[in-house]
Tab-separated table of C-alpha atoms in Angstrom:
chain	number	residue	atom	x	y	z
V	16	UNK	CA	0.911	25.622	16.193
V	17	UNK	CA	-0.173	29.097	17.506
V	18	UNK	CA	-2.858	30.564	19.594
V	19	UNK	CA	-6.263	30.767	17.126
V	20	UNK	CA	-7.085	34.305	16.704
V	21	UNK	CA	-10.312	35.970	18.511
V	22	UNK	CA	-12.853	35.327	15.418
V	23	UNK	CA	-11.344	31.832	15.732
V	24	UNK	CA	-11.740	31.156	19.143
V	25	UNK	CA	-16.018	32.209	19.154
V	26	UNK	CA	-16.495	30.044	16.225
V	27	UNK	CA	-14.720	26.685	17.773
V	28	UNK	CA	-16.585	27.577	21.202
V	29	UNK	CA	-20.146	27.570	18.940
V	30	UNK	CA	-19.107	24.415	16.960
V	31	UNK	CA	-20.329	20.967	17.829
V	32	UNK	CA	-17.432	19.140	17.653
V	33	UNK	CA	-13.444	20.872	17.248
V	34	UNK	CA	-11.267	18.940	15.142
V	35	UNK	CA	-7.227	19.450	15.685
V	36	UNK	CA	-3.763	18.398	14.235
V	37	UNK	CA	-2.232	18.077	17.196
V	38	UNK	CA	-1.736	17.595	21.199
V	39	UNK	CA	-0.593	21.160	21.499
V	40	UNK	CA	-3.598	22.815	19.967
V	41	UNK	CA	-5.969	20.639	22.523
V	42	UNK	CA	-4.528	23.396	25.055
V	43	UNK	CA	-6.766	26.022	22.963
V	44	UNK	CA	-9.225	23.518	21.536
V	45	UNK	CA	-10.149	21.998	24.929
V	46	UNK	CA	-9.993	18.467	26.227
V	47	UNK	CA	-13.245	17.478	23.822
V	48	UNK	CA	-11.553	18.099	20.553
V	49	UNK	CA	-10.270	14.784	18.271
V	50	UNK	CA	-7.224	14.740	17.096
V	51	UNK	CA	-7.098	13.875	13.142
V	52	UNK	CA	-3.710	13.361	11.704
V	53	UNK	CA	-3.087	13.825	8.142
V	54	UNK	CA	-3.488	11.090	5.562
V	55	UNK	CA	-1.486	11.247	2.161
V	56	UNK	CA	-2.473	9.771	-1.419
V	57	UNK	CA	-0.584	6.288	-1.411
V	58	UNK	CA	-1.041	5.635	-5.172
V	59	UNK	CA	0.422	9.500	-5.599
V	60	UNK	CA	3.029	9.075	-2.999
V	61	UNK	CA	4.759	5.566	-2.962
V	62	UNK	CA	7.617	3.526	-3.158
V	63	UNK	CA	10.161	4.258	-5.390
V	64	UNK	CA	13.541	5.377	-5.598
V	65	UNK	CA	14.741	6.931	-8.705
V	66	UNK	CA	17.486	10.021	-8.654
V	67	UNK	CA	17.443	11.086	-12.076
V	68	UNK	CA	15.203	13.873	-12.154
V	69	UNK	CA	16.608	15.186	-9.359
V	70	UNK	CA	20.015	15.274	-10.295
V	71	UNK	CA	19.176	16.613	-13.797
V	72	UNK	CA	17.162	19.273	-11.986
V	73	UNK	CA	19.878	19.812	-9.534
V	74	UNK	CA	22.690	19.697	-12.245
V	75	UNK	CA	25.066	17.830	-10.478
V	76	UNK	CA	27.251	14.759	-10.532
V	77	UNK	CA	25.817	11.537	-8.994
V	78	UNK	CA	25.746	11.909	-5.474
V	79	UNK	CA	23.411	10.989	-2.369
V	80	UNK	CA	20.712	13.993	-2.046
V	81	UNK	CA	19.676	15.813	1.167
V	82	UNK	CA	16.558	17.419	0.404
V	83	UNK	CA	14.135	20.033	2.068
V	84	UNK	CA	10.409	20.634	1.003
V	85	UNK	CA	8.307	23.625	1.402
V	86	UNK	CA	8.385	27.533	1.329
V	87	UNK	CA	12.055	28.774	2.435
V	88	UNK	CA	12.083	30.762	5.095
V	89	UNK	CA	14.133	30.897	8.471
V	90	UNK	CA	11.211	29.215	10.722
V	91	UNK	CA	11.461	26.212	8.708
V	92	UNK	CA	15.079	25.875	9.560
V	93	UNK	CA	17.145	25.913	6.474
V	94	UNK	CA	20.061	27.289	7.874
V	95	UNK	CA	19.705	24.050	10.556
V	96	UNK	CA	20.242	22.209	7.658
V	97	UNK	CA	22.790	23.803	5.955
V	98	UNK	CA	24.690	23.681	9.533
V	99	UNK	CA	24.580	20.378	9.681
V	100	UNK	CA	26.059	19.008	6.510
V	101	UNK	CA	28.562	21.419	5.921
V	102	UNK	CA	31.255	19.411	8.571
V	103	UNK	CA	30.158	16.433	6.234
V	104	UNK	CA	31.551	17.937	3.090
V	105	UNK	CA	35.233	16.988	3.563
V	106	UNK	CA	33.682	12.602	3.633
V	107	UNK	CA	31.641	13.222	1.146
V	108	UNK	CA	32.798	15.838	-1.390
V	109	UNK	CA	29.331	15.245	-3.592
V	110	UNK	CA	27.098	15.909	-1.053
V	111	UNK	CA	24.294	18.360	-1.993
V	112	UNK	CA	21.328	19.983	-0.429
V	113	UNK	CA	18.119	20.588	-2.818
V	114	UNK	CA	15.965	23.475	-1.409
V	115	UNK	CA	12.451	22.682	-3.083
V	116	UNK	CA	9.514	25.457	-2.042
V	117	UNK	CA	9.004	28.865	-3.264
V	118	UNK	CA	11.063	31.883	-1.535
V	119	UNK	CA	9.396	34.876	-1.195
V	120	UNK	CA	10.811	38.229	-1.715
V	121	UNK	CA	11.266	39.502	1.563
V	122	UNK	CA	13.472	35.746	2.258
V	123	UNK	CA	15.556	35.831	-0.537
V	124	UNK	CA	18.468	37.958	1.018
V	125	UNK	CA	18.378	35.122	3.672
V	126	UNK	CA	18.947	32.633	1.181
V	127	UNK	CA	21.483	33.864	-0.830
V	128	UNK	CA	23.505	34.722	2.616
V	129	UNK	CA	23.230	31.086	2.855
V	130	UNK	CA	23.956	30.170	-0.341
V	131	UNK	CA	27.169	31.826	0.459
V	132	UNK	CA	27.774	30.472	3.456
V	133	UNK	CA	27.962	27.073	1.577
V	134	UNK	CA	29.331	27.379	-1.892
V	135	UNK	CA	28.500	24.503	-4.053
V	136	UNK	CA	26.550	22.859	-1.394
V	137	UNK	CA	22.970	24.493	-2.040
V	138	UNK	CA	20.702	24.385	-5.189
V	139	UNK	CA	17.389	26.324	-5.095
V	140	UNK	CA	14.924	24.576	-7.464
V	141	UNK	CA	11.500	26.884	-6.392
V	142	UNK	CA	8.595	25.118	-6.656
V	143	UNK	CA	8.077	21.964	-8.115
V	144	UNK	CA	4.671	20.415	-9.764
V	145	UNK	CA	5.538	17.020	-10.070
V	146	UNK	CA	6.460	16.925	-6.157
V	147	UNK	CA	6.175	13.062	-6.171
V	148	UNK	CA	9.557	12.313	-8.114
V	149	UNK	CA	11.696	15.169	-5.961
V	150	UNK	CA	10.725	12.679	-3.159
V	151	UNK	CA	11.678	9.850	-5.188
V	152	UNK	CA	15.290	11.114	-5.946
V	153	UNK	CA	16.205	12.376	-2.190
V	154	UNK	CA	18.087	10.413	-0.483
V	155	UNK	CA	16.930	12.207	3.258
V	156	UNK	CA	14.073	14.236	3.595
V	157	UNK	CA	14.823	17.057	6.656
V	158	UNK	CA	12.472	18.952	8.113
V	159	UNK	CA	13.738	20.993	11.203
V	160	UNK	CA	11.659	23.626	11.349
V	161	UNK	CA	10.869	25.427	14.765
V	162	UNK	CA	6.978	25.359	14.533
V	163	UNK	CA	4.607	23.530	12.672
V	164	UNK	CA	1.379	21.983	12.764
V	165	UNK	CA	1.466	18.836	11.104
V	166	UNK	CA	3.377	18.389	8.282
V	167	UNK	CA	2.082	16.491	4.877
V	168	UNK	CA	5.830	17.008	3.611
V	169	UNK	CA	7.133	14.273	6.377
V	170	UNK	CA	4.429	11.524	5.291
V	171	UNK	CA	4.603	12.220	1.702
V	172	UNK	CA	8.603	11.893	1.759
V	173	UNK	CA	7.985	8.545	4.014
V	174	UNK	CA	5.292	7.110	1.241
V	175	UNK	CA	7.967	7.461	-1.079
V	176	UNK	CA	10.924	6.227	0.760
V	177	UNK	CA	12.768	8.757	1.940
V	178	UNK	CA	14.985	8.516	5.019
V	179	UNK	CA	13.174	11.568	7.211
V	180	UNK	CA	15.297	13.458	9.892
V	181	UNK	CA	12.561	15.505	11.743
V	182	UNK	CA	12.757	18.064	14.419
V	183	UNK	CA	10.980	16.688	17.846
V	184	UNK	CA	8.214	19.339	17.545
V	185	UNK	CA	4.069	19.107	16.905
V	186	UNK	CA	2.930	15.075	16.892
V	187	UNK	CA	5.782	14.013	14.760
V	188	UNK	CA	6.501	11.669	17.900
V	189	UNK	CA	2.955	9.758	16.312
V	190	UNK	CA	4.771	8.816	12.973
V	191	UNK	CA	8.398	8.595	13.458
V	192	UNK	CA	9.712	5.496	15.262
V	193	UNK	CA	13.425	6.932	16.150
V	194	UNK	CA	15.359	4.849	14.428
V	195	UNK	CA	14.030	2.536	12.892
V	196	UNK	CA	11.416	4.336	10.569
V	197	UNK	CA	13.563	8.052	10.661
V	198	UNK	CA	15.013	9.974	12.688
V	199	UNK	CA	14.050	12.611	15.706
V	200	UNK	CA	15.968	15.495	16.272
V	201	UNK	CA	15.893	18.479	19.118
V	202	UNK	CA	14.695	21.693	17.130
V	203	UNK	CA	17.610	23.821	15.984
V	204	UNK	CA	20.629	21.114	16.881
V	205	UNK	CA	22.442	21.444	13.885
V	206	UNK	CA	24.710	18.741	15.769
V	207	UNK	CA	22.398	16.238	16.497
V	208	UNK	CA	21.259	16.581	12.387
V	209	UNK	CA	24.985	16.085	11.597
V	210	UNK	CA	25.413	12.709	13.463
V	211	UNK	CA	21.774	11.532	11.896
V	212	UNK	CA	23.089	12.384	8.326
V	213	UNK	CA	26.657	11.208	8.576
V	214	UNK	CA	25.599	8.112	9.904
V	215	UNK	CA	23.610	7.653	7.548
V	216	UNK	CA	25.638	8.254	4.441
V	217	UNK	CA	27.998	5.555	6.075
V	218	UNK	CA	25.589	2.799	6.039
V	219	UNK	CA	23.272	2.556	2.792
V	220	UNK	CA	22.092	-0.642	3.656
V	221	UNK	CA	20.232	1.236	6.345
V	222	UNK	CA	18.974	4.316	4.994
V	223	UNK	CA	17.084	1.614	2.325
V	224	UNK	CA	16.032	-0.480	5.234
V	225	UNK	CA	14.718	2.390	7.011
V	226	UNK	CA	12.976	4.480	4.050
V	227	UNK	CA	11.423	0.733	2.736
V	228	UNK	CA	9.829	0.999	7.190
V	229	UNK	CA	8.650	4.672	6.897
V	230	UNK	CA	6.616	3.853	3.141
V	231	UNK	CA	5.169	0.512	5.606
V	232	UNK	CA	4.242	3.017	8.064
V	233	UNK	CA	2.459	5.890	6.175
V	234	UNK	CA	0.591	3.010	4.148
V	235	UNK	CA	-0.651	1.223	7.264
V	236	UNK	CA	-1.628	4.090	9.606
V	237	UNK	CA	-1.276	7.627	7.571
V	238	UNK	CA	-3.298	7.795	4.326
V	239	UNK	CA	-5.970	9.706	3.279
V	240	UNK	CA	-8.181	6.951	3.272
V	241	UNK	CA	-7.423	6.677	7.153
V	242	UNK	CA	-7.929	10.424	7.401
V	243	UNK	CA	-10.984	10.698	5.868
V	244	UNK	CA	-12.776	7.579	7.954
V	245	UNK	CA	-11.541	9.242	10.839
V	246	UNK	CA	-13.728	12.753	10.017
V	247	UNK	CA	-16.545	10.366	8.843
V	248	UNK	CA	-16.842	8.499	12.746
V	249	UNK	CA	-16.740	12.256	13.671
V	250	UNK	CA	-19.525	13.529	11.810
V	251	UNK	CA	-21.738	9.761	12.331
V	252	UNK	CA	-21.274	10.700	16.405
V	253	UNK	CA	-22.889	13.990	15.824
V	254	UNK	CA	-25.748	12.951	13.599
């Protein structure tokens, strides 16, 4: 999602074909490069819906789970998050966030200023190795990070049925159907995040409908399978 570095760029201008994650880097790439998306492990990653481990990990009483995956760090837009369900507390007193990703050092004075900034509402679980049942147990999967390049965490969470509310950055436009597969959001509109979410947690008939669309989605057009016969055509061109 940045400008490729100098050793970068002389490699990718000696390469015979340039391979990108998304629209944006075809301004460095140039106008020859494919696009590949990612493709997740369906068999790893599917549908299922099962809050147990995440409550047990979280240590709280049964309640719908907001959940965030990968490293913690302001860029990824935690503290979007955390601005956004805090006005939702008062509805729904059981609401919690689950912060899964490791924090490093130089962050964690950032978090804890957030976990202060929302007492009760946070729990920090670092990282996880059985990723697949965090995504089972959350309810929505955010993601509003300001930069990115194209994140697994969105199609894994939709494999598995989460509810994704995803800031309008990178190609996420590709995978998310506003609305009716998850949710779009402008980066950094805590407000916009808070009307996704509370409308949500109104209407649980929907968030199932929609998470049951987004595991449809990833399994018809976003698996690894698809990824990988995607690079294959690539190579078969050039030989």
């Amino acid at each position: 999602s940045s400008r490729p570095s100098l050793p970068t760029r002389l490699l990718m201008a000696k390469a015979d074909a340039c391979v990108v994650l998304n629209r944006e880097s075809l301004e460095y790439a140039g106008s020859d490069a494919k696009i590949v998306y990612h493709g997740v492990d369906t068999e790893r990653f599917n549908y299922c819906r099962d809050n147990s481990r995440v409550l047990d990990g979280a240590g709280k009483s049964n309640s719908p789970v907001i959940g965030i995956v990968g490293r913690v760090r302001p860029e990824k837009g935690h503290e979007v998050l955390v601005d956004a369900v805090m006005p939702l507390r008062e509805r729904h007193p059981n609401l919690k966030v689950v912060f899964v990703g490791a924090c490093d050092r130089k962050h964690k004075a950032w978090l804890r200023s957030l976990e202060k900034k929302a007492p009760g509402l946070i729990e920090w679980v670092g990282e996880q190795i059985n990723i697949a049942s965090w995504y089972h147990g959350i309810s929505i999967m955010a993601l509003p990070s300001f930069r990115e390049g194209f994140s697994c965490t969105v199609l894994e969470a939709m494999a598995s049925g989460c509810v994704v509310a995803v800031s309008d950055i990178s190609d996420f436009d590709q995978v998310v159907d506003h609305g009716n597969n998850g949710f779009l959001f402008e980066a950094g509109n805590h407000r916009a995040l808070t009307g996704i979410v509370g409308e949500l947690l109104d209407s649980p008939h929907s968030m199932s409908r929609i998470g049951k669309a987004a595991s449809q989605t990833i399994s018809k057009k976003f698996t690894a399978e698809h990824e990988a016969r995607t690079l294959a055509g690539i190579y078969k061109q050039l030989l």
